[in-house]
mmCIF file of C-alpha atoms and ligand atoms in Angstrom:
data_model
loop_
_atom_site.group_PDB
_atom_site.id
_atom_site.type_symbol
_atom_site.label_atom_id
_atom_site.label_comp_id
_atom_site.label_asym_id
_atom_site.label_seq_id
_atom_site.Cartn_x
_atom_site.Cartn_y
_atom_site.Cartn_z
ATOM 1 C CA MET A 1 -0.011 -0.058 0.084
ATOM 2 C CA LYS A 2 1.378 3.481 -0.910
ATOM 3 C CA ILE A 3 -0.046 6.660 0.536
ATOM 4 C CA ALA A 4 0.620 9.861 -1.683
ATOM 5 C CA PHE A 5 0.197 12.951 0.355
ATOM 6 C CA ASN A 6 1.524 15.288 -2.294
ATOM 7 C CA ARG A 7 4.135 15.048 -5.154
ATOM 8 C CA LYS A 8 7.089 15.276 -2.733
ATOM 9 C CA SER A 9 5.772 13.405 0.194
ATOM 10 C CA SER A 10 4.509 9.599 0.086
ATOM 11 C CA CYS A 11 4.657 6.810 2.584
ATOM 12 C CA GLU A 12 4.751 3.112 1.810
ATOM 13 C CA ILE A 13 2.984 0.782 4.225
ATOM 14 C CA VAL A 14 4.129 -2.718 4.185
ATOM 15 C CA ILE A 15 2.363 -5.649 6.026
ATOM 16 C CA THR A 16 4.761 -8.225 6.542
ATOM 17 C CA GLU A 17 5.784 -11.461 8.860
ATOM 18 C CA LYS A 18 9.207 -10.852 8.068
ATOM 19 C CA VAL A 19 9.781 -7.430 9.651
ATOM 20 C CA TRP A 20 13.282 -8.558 11.143
ATOM 21 C CA GLU A 21 14.409 -9.753 7.772
ATOM 22 C CA ILE A 22 13.417 -6.667 5.909
ATOM 23 C CA LEU A 23 15.297 -4.482 8.653
ATOM 24 C CA ALA A 24 18.504 -6.779 8.447
ATOM 25 C CA GLY A 25 18.463 -5.827 4.583
ATOM 26 C CA LEU A 26 17.918 -2.229 5.389
ATOM 27 C CA ALA A 27 20.712 -2.426 7.939
ATOM 28 C CA ALA A 28 22.900 -3.991 4.997
ATOM 29 C CA ARG A 29 22.190 -1.036 2.799
ATOM 30 C CA ARG A 30 22.613 2.054 4.606
ATOM 31 C CA ARG A 31 23.434 3.365 7.999
ATOM 32 C CA LEU A 32 20.352 3.057 10.499
ATOM 33 C CA PHE A 33 20.094 4.576 13.844
ATOM 34 C CA VAL A 34 17.288 2.713 15.732
ATOM 35 C CA LEU A 35 15.166 3.961 18.687
ATOM 36 C CA THR A 36 13.064 1.528 20.766
ATOM 37 C CA ASP A 37 11.865 1.609 24.261
ATOM 38 C CA LYS A 38 12.836 -0.587 27.311
ATOM 39 C CA THR A 39 10.152 -2.808 27.341
ATOM 40 C CA VAL A 40 10.076 -3.716 23.422
ATOM 41 C CA TYR A 41 14.022 -4.164 23.662
ATOM 42 C CA GLY A 42 13.641 -6.507 26.811
ATOM 43 C CA ILE A 43 11.239 -8.619 24.975
ATOM 44 C CA TYR A 44 12.836 -8.734 21.652
ATOM 45 C CA SER A 45 16.634 -7.863 22.588
ATOM 46 C CA ASP A 46 17.867 -11.176 20.614
ATOM 47 C CA ARG A 47 16.353 -9.751 17.347
ATOM 48 C CA PHE A 48 17.648 -6.380 18.182
ATOM 49 C CA ASP A 49 21.158 -7.653 18.737
ATOM 50 C CA SER A 50 21.227 -9.818 15.812
ATOM 51 C CA VAL A 51 19.752 -7.542 13.150
ATOM 52 C CA PHE A 52 21.525 -4.488 14.183
ATOM 53 C CA PRO A 53 25.022 -5.442 15.477
ATOM 54 C CA THR A 54 26.396 -2.186 14.002
ATOM 55 C CA SER A 55 23.695 0.325 14.050
ATOM 56 C CA SER A 56 23.443 2.567 17.125
ATOM 57 C CA VAL A 57 20.218 1.481 19.174
ATOM 58 C CA TYR A 58 18.524 4.171 21.653
ATOM 59 C CA THR A 59 16.541 2.977 24.100
ATOM 60 C CA MET A 60 14.028 5.081 26.006
ATOM 61 C CA SER A 61 12.083 4.299 28.922
ATOM 62 C CA ALA A 62 8.482 3.242 28.043
ATOM 63 C CA GLY A 63 5.349 4.856 28.317
ATOM 64 C CA GLU A 64 3.500 8.186 28.090
ATOM 65 C CA ALA A 65 5.517 9.878 30.913
ATOM 66 C CA TYR A 66 8.542 9.781 28.763
ATOM 67 C CA LYS A 67 6.863 11.539 25.478
ATOM 68 C CA THR A 68 8.818 14.510 26.619
ATOM 69 C CA PRO A 69 10.979 17.401 25.184
ATOM 70 C CA GLU A 70 13.857 16.176 27.388
ATOM 71 C CA VAL A 71 13.736 12.751 26.116
ATOM 72 C CA LEU A 72 13.353 14.156 22.395
ATOM 73 C CA LEU A 73 16.696 16.331 23.197
ATOM 74 C CA ALA A 74 18.362 13.572 24.827
ATOM 75 C CA LEU A 75 18.031 11.382 21.827
ATOM 76 C CA LEU A 76 18.761 14.411 19.349
ATOM 77 C CA LYS A 77 21.865 14.748 21.172
ATOM 78 C CA LYS A 78 22.741 10.940 21.035
ATOM 79 C CA MET A 79 22.284 11.307 17.208
ATOM 80 C CA ALA A 80 24.509 14.459 17.065
ATOM 81 C CA ASP A 81 27.251 12.477 19.214
ATOM 82 C CA GLU A 82 26.950 9.608 16.875
ATOM 83 C CA GLU A 83 27.202 11.859 13.738
ATOM 84 C CA VAL A 84 24.017 10.757 12.238
ATOM 85 C CA LEU A 85 24.172 12.233 8.694
ATOM 86 C CA ARG A 86 21.133 13.249 6.638
ATOM 87 C CA GLY A 87 21.295 10.412 4.458
ATOM 88 C CA ASP A 88 20.832 7.855 7.425
ATOM 89 C CA LEU A 89 17.547 6.352 8.459
ATOM 90 C CA LEU A 90 15.806 6.496 11.986
ATOM 91 C CA VAL A 91 14.120 3.301 12.574
ATOM 92 C CA ALA A 92 11.377 3.716 15.341
ATOM 93 C CA VAL A 93 10.412 0.312 16.776
ATOM 94 C CA GLY A 94 7.837 0.396 19.373
ATOM 95 C CA GLY A 95 4.338 1.664 20.333
ATOM 96 C CA GLY A 96 2.739 5.353 19.480
ATOM 97 C CA VAL A 97 5.037 6.849 22.151
ATOM 98 C CA VAL A 98 7.959 5.698 20.237
ATOM 99 C CA THR A 99 6.859 6.486 16.612
ATOM 100 C CA ASP A 100 5.528 9.940 17.572
ATOM 101 C CA LEU A 101 8.457 10.940 19.190
ATOM 102 C CA GLY A 102 11.031 9.140 16.715
ATOM 103 C CA GLY A 103 9.245 10.736 13.804
ATOM 104 C CA LEU A 104 9.400 14.331 15.709
ATOM 105 C CA ALA A 105 13.226 13.628 16.256
ATOM 106 C CA ALA A 106 13.583 12.485 12.341
ATOM 107 C CA SER A 107 11.713 15.683 11.287
ATOM 108 C CA LEU A 108 13.891 18.279 13.351
ATOM 109 C CA TYR A 109 17.502 16.476 12.736
ATOM 110 C CA MET A 110 19.410 18.461 10.345
ATOM 111 C CA ARG A 111 16.219 20.045 9.278
ATOM 112 C CA GLY A 112 14.775 16.329 8.460
ATOM 113 C CA ILE A 113 16.167 13.042 8.113
ATOM 114 C CA GLU A 114 14.284 9.971 6.800
ATOM 115 C CA CYS A 115 12.602 7.743 9.109
ATOM 116 C CA ALA A 116 10.690 4.286 9.132
ATOM 117 C CA TYR A 117 8.247 2.885 11.592
ATOM 118 C CA VAL A 118 8.075 -0.558 12.896
ATOM 119 C CA PRO A 119 4.673 -0.382 14.961
ATOM 120 C CA THR A 120 4.718 -2.970 18.097
ATOM 121 C CA THR A 121 1.298 -2.249 19.758
ATOM 122 C CA LEU A 122 -2.123 -2.577 18.098
ATOM 123 C CA LEU A 123 -2.620 0.853 18.728
ATOM 124 C CA ALA A 124 0.315 2.002 16.784
ATOM 125 C CA GLN A 125 -0.208 -0.540 13.934
ATOM 126 C CA VAL A 126 -3.910 0.681 13.176
ATOM 127 C CA ASP A 127 -3.490 4.321 14.129
ATOM 128 C CA ALA A 128 -0.490 6.077 15.462
ATOM 129 C CA SER A 129 1.895 4.982 12.565
ATOM 130 C CA VAL A 130 -0.228 6.227 9.668
ATOM 131 C CA GLY A 131 -0.712 9.617 9.099
ATOM 132 C CA GLY A 132 2.242 11.715 9.832
ATOM 133 C CA LYS A 133 1.374 13.320 13.304
ATOM 134 C CA THR A 134 4.417 13.572 15.320
ATOM 135 C CA ALA A 135 4.780 14.683 18.804
ATOM 136 C CA VAL A 136 5.945 15.075 22.417
ATOM 137 C CA ASP A 137 3.633 16.341 25.287
ATOM 138 C CA PHE A 138 4.469 19.672 26.921
ATOM 139 C CA CYS A 139 3.425 21.831 29.594
ATOM 140 C CA GLY A 140 0.940 19.395 30.692
ATOM 141 C CA VAL A 141 -0.871 19.252 27.376
ATOM 142 C CA LYS A 142 -0.762 16.129 25.144
ATOM 143 C CA ASN A 143 1.085 16.444 21.854
ATOM 144 C CA LEU A 144 1.431 20.347 22.225
ATOM 145 C CA LEU A 145 4.891 20.345 20.341
ATOM 146 C CA GLY A 146 4.755 18.454 16.985
ATOM 147 C CA THR A 147 4.900 18.248 13.266
ATOM 148 C CA PHE A 148 3.070 16.691 10.446
ATOM 149 C CA SER A 149 5.976 14.902 8.779
ATOM 150 C CA GLN A 150 5.597 11.380 6.990
ATOM 151 C CA PRO A 151 7.738 8.499 7.518
ATOM 152 C CA ARG A 152 9.231 7.007 4.414
ATOM 153 C CA SER A 153 8.002 3.523 5.309
ATOM 154 C CA VAL A 154 6.011 1.545 7.753
ATOM 155 C CA TYR A 155 6.646 -1.916 8.255
ATOM 156 C CA ILE A 156 3.648 -3.979 10.392
ATOM 157 C CA ASP A 157 4.006 -7.178 11.624
ATOM 158 C CA PRO A 158 0.920 -8.459 13.367
ATOM 159 C CA SER A 159 2.974 -11.062 15.439
ATOM 160 C CA PHE A 160 4.037 -8.490 17.851
ATOM 161 C CA LEU A 161 0.445 -8.499 18.959
ATOM 162 C CA ALA A 162 1.295 -11.998 20.650
ATOM 163 C CA THR A 163 3.690 -10.256 23.493
ATOM 164 C CA LEU A 164 1.092 -7.441 24.092
ATOM 165 C CA PRO A 165 -0.771 -7.169 27.620
ATOM 166 C CA LEU A 166 -4.580 -7.241 27.144
ATOM 167 C CA ARG A 167 -4.865 -3.628 28.498
ATOM 168 C CA GLU A 168 -2.605 -2.538 25.493
ATOM 169 C CA LEU A 169 -4.783 -4.420 23.079
ATOM 170 C CA ARG A 170 -7.960 -2.558 24.533
ATOM 171 C CA CYS A 171 -6.178 0.725 23.510
ATOM 172 C CA GLY A 172 -6.051 -0.520 19.837
ATOM 173 C CA LEU A 173 -9.480 -2.041 20.124
ATOM 174 C CA GLY A 174 -10.881 1.801 21.198
ATOM 175 C CA GLU A 175 -9.349 3.109 17.955
ATOM 176 C CA ILE A 176 -10.819 0.061 15.860
ATOM 177 C CA VAL A 177 -14.258 0.643 17.238
ATOM 178 C CA LYS A 178 -13.780 4.173 16.281
ATOM 179 C CA HIS A 179 -12.903 3.242 12.850
ATOM 180 C CA ALA A 180 -15.530 0.918 12.213
ATOM 181 C CA ALA A 181 -18.236 3.490 13.277
ATOM 182 C CA LEU A 182 -17.279 5.280 10.302
ATOM 183 C CA PHE A 183 -16.321 2.477 7.968
ATOM 184 C CA PRO A 184 -19.217 -0.251 7.271
ATOM 185 C CA ALA A 185 -16.681 -2.786 5.980
ATOM 186 C CA LEU A 186 -14.855 -3.063 9.224
ATOM 187 C CA TYR A 187 -18.165 -2.725 11.175
ATOM 188 C CA GLU A 188 -19.456 -5.728 9.619
ATOM 189 C CA ARG A 189 -15.959 -7.509 10.442
ATOM 190 C CA LEU A 190 -16.247 -6.465 14.025
ATOM 191 C CA SER A 191 -20.090 -7.472 14.343
ATOM 192 C CA ALA A 192 -19.387 -10.871 13.112
ATOM 193 C CA ALA A 193 -16.453 -11.532 15.329
ATOM 194 C CA SER A 194 -16.607 -14.003 18.354
ATOM 195 C CA ASP A 195 -13.580 -12.766 20.267
ATOM 196 C CA PHE A 196 -12.104 -9.276 19.925
ATOM 197 C CA TYR A 197 -9.018 -10.140 21.986
ATOM 198 C CA ASP A 198 -7.891 -12.962 19.642
ATOM 199 C CA VAL A 199 -4.427 -11.757 18.359
ATOM 200 C CA GLY A 200 -5.310 -13.663 15.002
ATOM 201 C CA PHE A 201 -8.617 -11.855 14.465
ATOM 202 C CA LEU A 202 -6.859 -8.551 15.284
ATOM 203 C CA GLY A 203 -3.979 -9.182 12.813
ATOM 204 C CA GLU A 204 -6.639 -9.933 9.979
ATOM 205 C CA ILE A 205 -8.479 -6.744 10.536
ATOM 206 C CA VAL A 206 -5.300 -4.376 10.839
ATOM 207 C CA PRO A 207 -5.084 -3.904 6.843
ATOM 208 C CA LEU A 208 -8.915 -2.601 7.060
ATOM 209 C CA ASN A 209 -8.143 -0.309 9.428
ATOM 210 C CA LEU A 210 -4.981 0.850 7.860
ATOM 211 C CA ALA A 211 -6.935 1.350 4.245
ATOM 212 C CA PHE A 212 -9.391 3.334 6.165
ATOM 213 C CA LYS A 213 -6.868 5.524 8.180
ATOM 214 C CA ALA A 214 -4.557 5.918 4.986
ATOM 215 C CA GLN A 215 -7.558 7.084 3.206
ATOM 216 C CA ILE A 216 -8.602 9.762 5.204
ATOM 217 C CA ALA A 217 -5.132 11.215 5.740
ATOM 218 C CA GLU A 218 -4.332 11.060 2.042
ATOM 219 C CA LYS A 219 -7.558 13.430 1.706
ATOM 220 C CA ASP A 220 -6.528 15.507 4.445
ATOM 221 C CA PRO A 221 -3.270 15.507 5.768
ATOM 222 C CA MET A 222 -3.149 18.659 7.602
ATOM 223 C CA GLU A 223 -6.366 18.087 9.558
ATOM 224 C CA THR A 224 -8.379 20.867 8.350
ATOM 225 C CA GLY A 225 -11.525 18.944 7.250
ATOM 226 C CA ILE A 226 -12.504 15.437 7.007
ATOM 227 C CA ARG A 227 -9.854 14.138 9.132
ATOM 228 C CA LYS A 228 -11.837 15.753 11.915
ATOM 229 C CA CYS A 229 -14.134 12.518 11.731
ATOM 230 C CA LEU A 230 -11.266 10.436 13.560
ATOM 231 C CA ASN A 231 -12.213 12.580 16.797
ATOM 232 C CA LEU A 232 -15.120 10.611 17.105
ATOM 233 C CA GLY A 233 -15.926 9.966 20.777
ATOM 234 C CA HIS A 234 -12.731 11.569 21.635
ATOM 235 C CA THR A 235 -14.041 14.839 23.196
ATOM 236 C CA THR A 236 -15.918 12.690 26.038
ATOM 237 C CA ALA A 237 -12.853 10.366 25.954
ATOM 238 C CA HIS A 238 -10.463 13.082 26.821
ATOM 239 C CA MET A 239 -12.968 14.513 29.522
ATOM 240 C CA LEU A 240 -12.928 10.985 31.083
ATOM 241 C CA GLU A 241 -9.092 10.879 31.262
ATOM 242 C CA LEU A 242 -8.645 14.156 32.553
ATOM 243 C CA SER A 243 -11.660 13.276 35.262
ATOM 244 C CA SER A 244 -10.346 9.564 36.258
ATOM 245 C CA SER A 245 -6.827 8.688 37.193
ATOM 246 C CA ASP A 246 -7.320 4.956 36.323
ATOM 247 C CA LEU A 247 -8.776 4.802 32.933
ATOM 248 C CA SER A 248 -6.600 3.893 30.130
ATOM 249 C CA HIS A 249 -6.900 5.791 26.702
ATOM 250 C CA GLY A 250 -8.743 2.869 25.024
ATOM 251 C CA GLU A 251 -11.142 2.658 27.976
ATOM 252 C CA ALA A 252 -11.687 6.364 27.697
ATOM 253 C CA VAL A 253 -12.518 6.245 24.025
ATOM 254 C CA LEU A 254 -14.863 3.171 24.099
ATOM 255 C CA ASN A 255 -16.604 4.665 27.085
ATOM 256 C CA GLY A 256 -16.465 8.027 25.200
ATOM 257 C CA LEU A 257 -18.138 6.225 22.239
ATOM 258 C CA ILE A 258 -20.996 4.725 24.436
ATOM 259 C CA LEU A 259 -21.807 8.176 25.975
ATOM 260 C CA GLU A 260 -21.516 10.105 22.698
ATOM 261 C CA ALA A 261 -23.595 7.504 20.856
ATOM 262 C CA GLU A 262 -26.479 7.994 23.519
ATOM 263 C CA ILE A 263 -25.975 12.052 23.183
ATOM 264 C CA ALA A 264 -26.492 11.404 19.367
ATOM 265 C CA LYS A 265 -29.607 9.435 20.071
ATOM 266 C CA ARG A 266 -30.953 12.369 22.405
ATOM 267 C CA THR A 267 -29.872 15.338 20.208
ATOM 268 C CA VAL A 268 -29.381 14.425 16.506
ATOM 269 C CA LYS A 269 -33.051 14.060 14.872
ATOM 270 C CA ASP A 270 -32.191 11.722 12.113
ATOM 271 C CA ALA A 271 -29.692 9.522 13.962
ATOM 272 C CA ASP A 272 -30.187 5.819 13.329
ATOM 273 C CA VAL A 273 -31.060 4.615 16.817
ATOM 274 C CA ALA A 274 -30.683 0.843 16.269
ATOM 275 C CA PHE A 275 -26.950 1.467 14.761
ATOM 276 C CA LEU A 276 -26.538 3.558 17.921
ATOM 277 C CA CYS A 277 -27.623 0.758 20.007
ATOM 278 C CA SER A 278 -25.437 -1.868 18.230
ATOM 279 C CA LEU A 279 -22.383 0.703 18.641
ATOM 280 C CA GLN A 280 -22.788 0.725 22.029
ATOM 281 C CA SER A 281 -22.847 -3.047 22.551
ATOM 282 C CA LEU A 282 -19.696 -3.250 20.424
ATOM 283 C CA CYS A 283 -17.938 -0.680 22.857
ATOM 284 C CA ARG A 284 -19.120 -2.990 25.638
ATOM 285 C CA ARG A 285 -17.803 -6.136 24.057
ATOM 286 C CA ALA A 286 -14.647 -4.318 23.599
ATOM 287 C CA LEU A 287 -14.400 -3.090 26.965
ATOM 288 C CA GLY A 288 -14.314 -6.990 27.843
ATOM 289 C CA ASP A 289 -13.855 -7.249 31.568
ATOM 290 C CA ALA A 290 -13.268 -3.581 32.135
ATOM 291 C CA GLU A 291 -16.591 -1.938 33.815
ATOM 292 C CA PRO A 292 -18.167 0.732 31.783
ATOM 293 C CA VAL A 293 -17.585 4.224 33.898
ATOM 294 C CA LYS A 294 -20.052 5.252 36.374
ATOM 295 C CA GLY A 295 -21.272 8.728 37.313
ATOM 296 C CA GLU A 296 -19.856 8.603 40.748
ATOM 297 C CA THR A 297 -16.202 8.205 39.430
ATOM 298 C CA ILE A 298 -16.184 11.046 37.281
ATOM 299 C CA ASP A 299 -15.541 14.872 38.146
ATOM 300 C CA LEU A 300 -17.515 16.407 35.468
ATOM 301 C CA SER A 301 -16.289 20.132 36.383
ATOM 302 C CA LEU A 302 -13.099 18.980 35.007
ATOM 303 C CA ALA A 303 -14.515 18.531 31.202
ATOM 304 C CA ARG A 304 -13.774 22.183 30.648
ATOM 305 C CA LEU A 305 -10.015 21.699 30.875
ATOM 306 C CA ASP A 306 -9.787 19.912 27.222
ATOM 307 C CA LYS A 307 -8.473 23.204 25.630
ATOM 308 C CA LYS A 308 -8.699 21.435 22.142
ATOM 309 C CA ASN A 309 -12.500 21.290 22.224
ATOM 310 C CA VAL A 310 -13.482 24.057 24.258
ATOM 311 C CA ARG A 311 -14.000 27.494 22.890
ATOM 312 C CA ARG A 312 -15.781 30.286 24.598
ATOM 313 C CA GLY A 313 -17.957 27.888 26.644
ATOM 314 C CA GLU A 314 -18.920 25.778 23.529
ATOM 315 C CA ILE A 315 -17.820 22.151 23.476
ATOM 316 C CA VAL A 316 -17.360 20.538 20.090
ATOM 317 C CA LEU A 317 -18.363 16.807 19.658
ATOM 318 C CA THR A 318 -18.100 14.514 16.537
ATOM 319 C CA LEU A 319 -20.987 12.413 16.941
ATOM 320 C CA PRO A 320 -21.878 9.007 15.514
ATOM 321 C CA VAL A 321 -25.062 9.396 13.651
ATOM 322 C CA ARG A 322 -25.431 6.181 11.516
ATOM 323 C CA CYS A 323 -22.977 3.401 10.406
ATOM 324 C CA GLY A 324 -20.421 5.593 8.286
ATOM 325 C CA GLU A 325 -21.740 8.801 9.108
ATOM 326 C CA TYR A 326 -20.812 11.354 11.839
ATOM 327 C CA ARG A 327 -21.796 15.046 12.681
ATOM 328 C CA ILE A 328 -19.799 17.510 14.151
ATOM 329 C CA VAL A 329 -21.977 19.269 16.762
ATOM 330 C CA PRO A 330 -21.147 22.362 18.962
ATOM 331 C CA MET A 331 -22.997 22.022 22.377
ATOM 332 C CA ASP A 332 -22.903 24.638 25.244
ATOM 333 C CA ALA A 333 -20.397 23.258 27.814
ATOM 334 C CA ARG A 334 -23.221 23.460 30.520
ATOM 335 C CA GLY A 335 -25.589 21.716 28.538
ATOM 336 C CA TYR A 336 -23.100 19.001 27.784
ATOM 337 C CA GLU A 337 -22.291 18.574 31.547
ATOM 338 C CA ASP A 338 -26.056 18.447 32.359
ATOM 339 C CA MET A 339 -26.613 15.800 29.967
ATOM 340 C CA LEU A 340 -23.462 13.672 30.973
ATOM 341 C CA LYS A 341 -24.890 13.839 34.644
ATOM 342 C CA GLU A 342 -28.350 12.329 32.901
ATOM 343 C CA ILE A 343 -26.711 9.656 30.923
ATOM 344 C CA LEU A 344 -23.722 8.411 32.944
ATOM 345 C CA PRO A 345 -24.888 5.305 34.925
ATOM 346 C CA SER A 346 -25.023 5.470 38.528
HETATM 347 P P1 NAD B 1 2.965 3.130 23.981
HETATM 348 O O1 NAD B 1 3.760 3.393 23.107
HETATM 349 O O2 NAD B 1 3.355 3.807 25.375
HETATM 350 O O3 NAD B 1 2.931 1.252 24.386
HETATM 351 C C1 NAD B 1 2.258 1.110 25.301
HETATM 352 C C2 NAD B 1 3.292 -0.116 26.036
HETATM 353 O O4 NAD B 1 3.205 -1.454 25.500
HETATM 354 C C3 NAD B 1 4.485 0.446 26.411
HETATM 355 O O5 NAD B 1 4.642 0.040 27.675
HETATM 356 C C4 NAD B 1 5.266 -0.404 25.373
HETATM 357 O O6 NAD B 1 6.771 -0.744 25.911
HETATM 358 C C5 NAD B 1 4.686 -1.733 25.331
HETATM 359 N N1 NAD B 1 4.776 -2.427 24.151
HETATM 360 C C6 NAD B 1 4.706 -1.950 23.111
HETATM 361 N N2 NAD B 1 4.904 -2.830 22.161
HETATM 362 C C7 NAD B 1 4.817 -4.107 22.701
HETATM 363 C C8 NAD B 1 4.821 -5.688 22.342
HETATM 364 N N3 NAD B 1 4.818 -5.854 21.309
HETATM 365 N N4 NAD B 1 4.705 -6.421 23.325
HETATM 366 C C9 NAD B 1 4.588 -6.096 24.824
HETATM 367 N N5 NAD B 1 4.708 -4.694 24.888
HETATM 368 C C10 NAD B 1 4.762 -3.827 24.422
HETATM 369 O O7 NAD B 1 1.271 3.598 23.862
HETATM 370 P P2 NAD B 1 0.599 3.167 22.325
HETATM 371 O O8 NAD B 1 -0.564 2.807 23.251
HETATM 372 O O9 NAD B 1 1.207 2.315 21.488
HETATM 373 O O10 NAD B 1 0.578 4.396 21.661
HETATM 374 C C11 NAD B 1 0.207 5.832 22.304
HETATM 375 C C12 NAD B 1 0.632 7.047 21.849
HETATM 376 O O11 NAD B 1 0.287 7.176 20.587
HETATM 377 C C13 NAD B 1 -0.085 8.209 22.671
HETATM 378 O O12 NAD B 1 1.184 8.895 22.816
HETATM 379 C C14 NAD B 1 -0.711 8.805 21.411
HETATM 380 O O13 NAD B 1 -0.528 10.158 21.588
HETATM 381 C C15 NAD B 1 -0.039 8.423 20.244
HETATM 382 N N6 NAD B 1 -0.944 8.392 19.065
HETATM 383 C C16 NAD B 1 -0.357 9.201 17.899
HETATM 384 C C17 NAD B 1 -1.057 8.834 16.839
HETATM 385 C C18 NAD B 1 -0.693 9.696 15.844
HETATM 386 O O14 NAD B 1 -1.546 9.756 14.562
HETATM 387 N N7 NAD B 1 0.528 9.969 15.546
HETATM 388 C C19 NAD B 1 -2.572 8.475 16.874
HETATM 389 C C20 NAD B 1 -2.969 7.834 17.896
HETATM 390 C C21 NAD B 1 -2.021 7.686 19.220
HETATM 391 N N1 LIG B 2 -5.371 9.917 15.550
HETATM 392 C C1 LIG B 2 -6.187 10.643 14.685
HETATM 393 C C2 LIG B 2 -5.463 11.220 13.685
HETATM 394 O O1 LIG B 2 -4.374 10.706 13.238
HETATM 395 O O2 LIG B 2 -5.774 12.220 12.980
#
């Protein structure tokens, strides 16, 4: 699959079960600088050591807490110390934290060097590795510093999913259900699935997700129009993440979709209520043994903190309406808060 963003920028996406062989081939042809995190390195150290015997491998600490300007600068310093040159290739092997931070480093170093992503989480395989958004968190705001910059190649090997903890699979499932609500072919596959946590099944639906995300990103690389559909469920998800400390992003997205489907039922006249009920039940199945959120665990006053989606007392929601259709609906922030109080289960 190849996505062309304009005449100068394109990205090839390769789905393969031979990712280490491909990386070994790359390492034989050009100088690589490899970024990964400690967890991924810990699990796949034999592969890293045999495939990259002469390349520099920079291993950052794992997790969102390390997606920071400080870690970015430490990485850039290491690249400068190692005398990485413009013709070299940065290879980011890991989840969305590693690909977002590695992509940003590659776009900054010497005004931009090429990079390749090897996404190893479900979320990174179906979402973060495609579309060219790179970032680190700054001043307490997620992804405040970043660029739009496409990797040269993305190599996706579904066998990485076998080592992923269940909660990380759920993070990917949040984005997969969101894509499905917007993409009928994927909705059909999910509706027919017996076990959402079967990594064989998840590997099979990665390409459909990629096809959907790539087509949206290709049409709207800078997120000025149609790409905003990917915010489906996310305004409420961000609010839930801000007001509850123990929800993962995937759990917040699945709960956000359940609540926004309910808001759509009540506020969008031509909404397909049967579809919205079926979407809510898909989200509950994807949550697995994680309980849907309850009213008493959420501090709604914090909803207003989500700067990206609140403008002068108005909150912007991207609501599901029917299969494959969404609507961007501004709502008075107080009205949104009241509605959530009404619909959150106790
Ligand atoms: P992550 O990179 O923190 O990975 C989650 C955890 O899984 C980490 O501890 C990691 O070490 C571990 N891990 C990775 N691969 C593994 C494997 N194969 N086996 C076992 N453990 C493994 O988080 P994530 O969920 O992959 O990505 C979240 C990040 O992605 C966020 O920072 C978010 O902002 C970003 N994101 C970016 C985009 C984009 O368009 N650029 C889209 C969505 C999300
Ligand atoms: N994850 C949403 C986007 O890439 O636009």
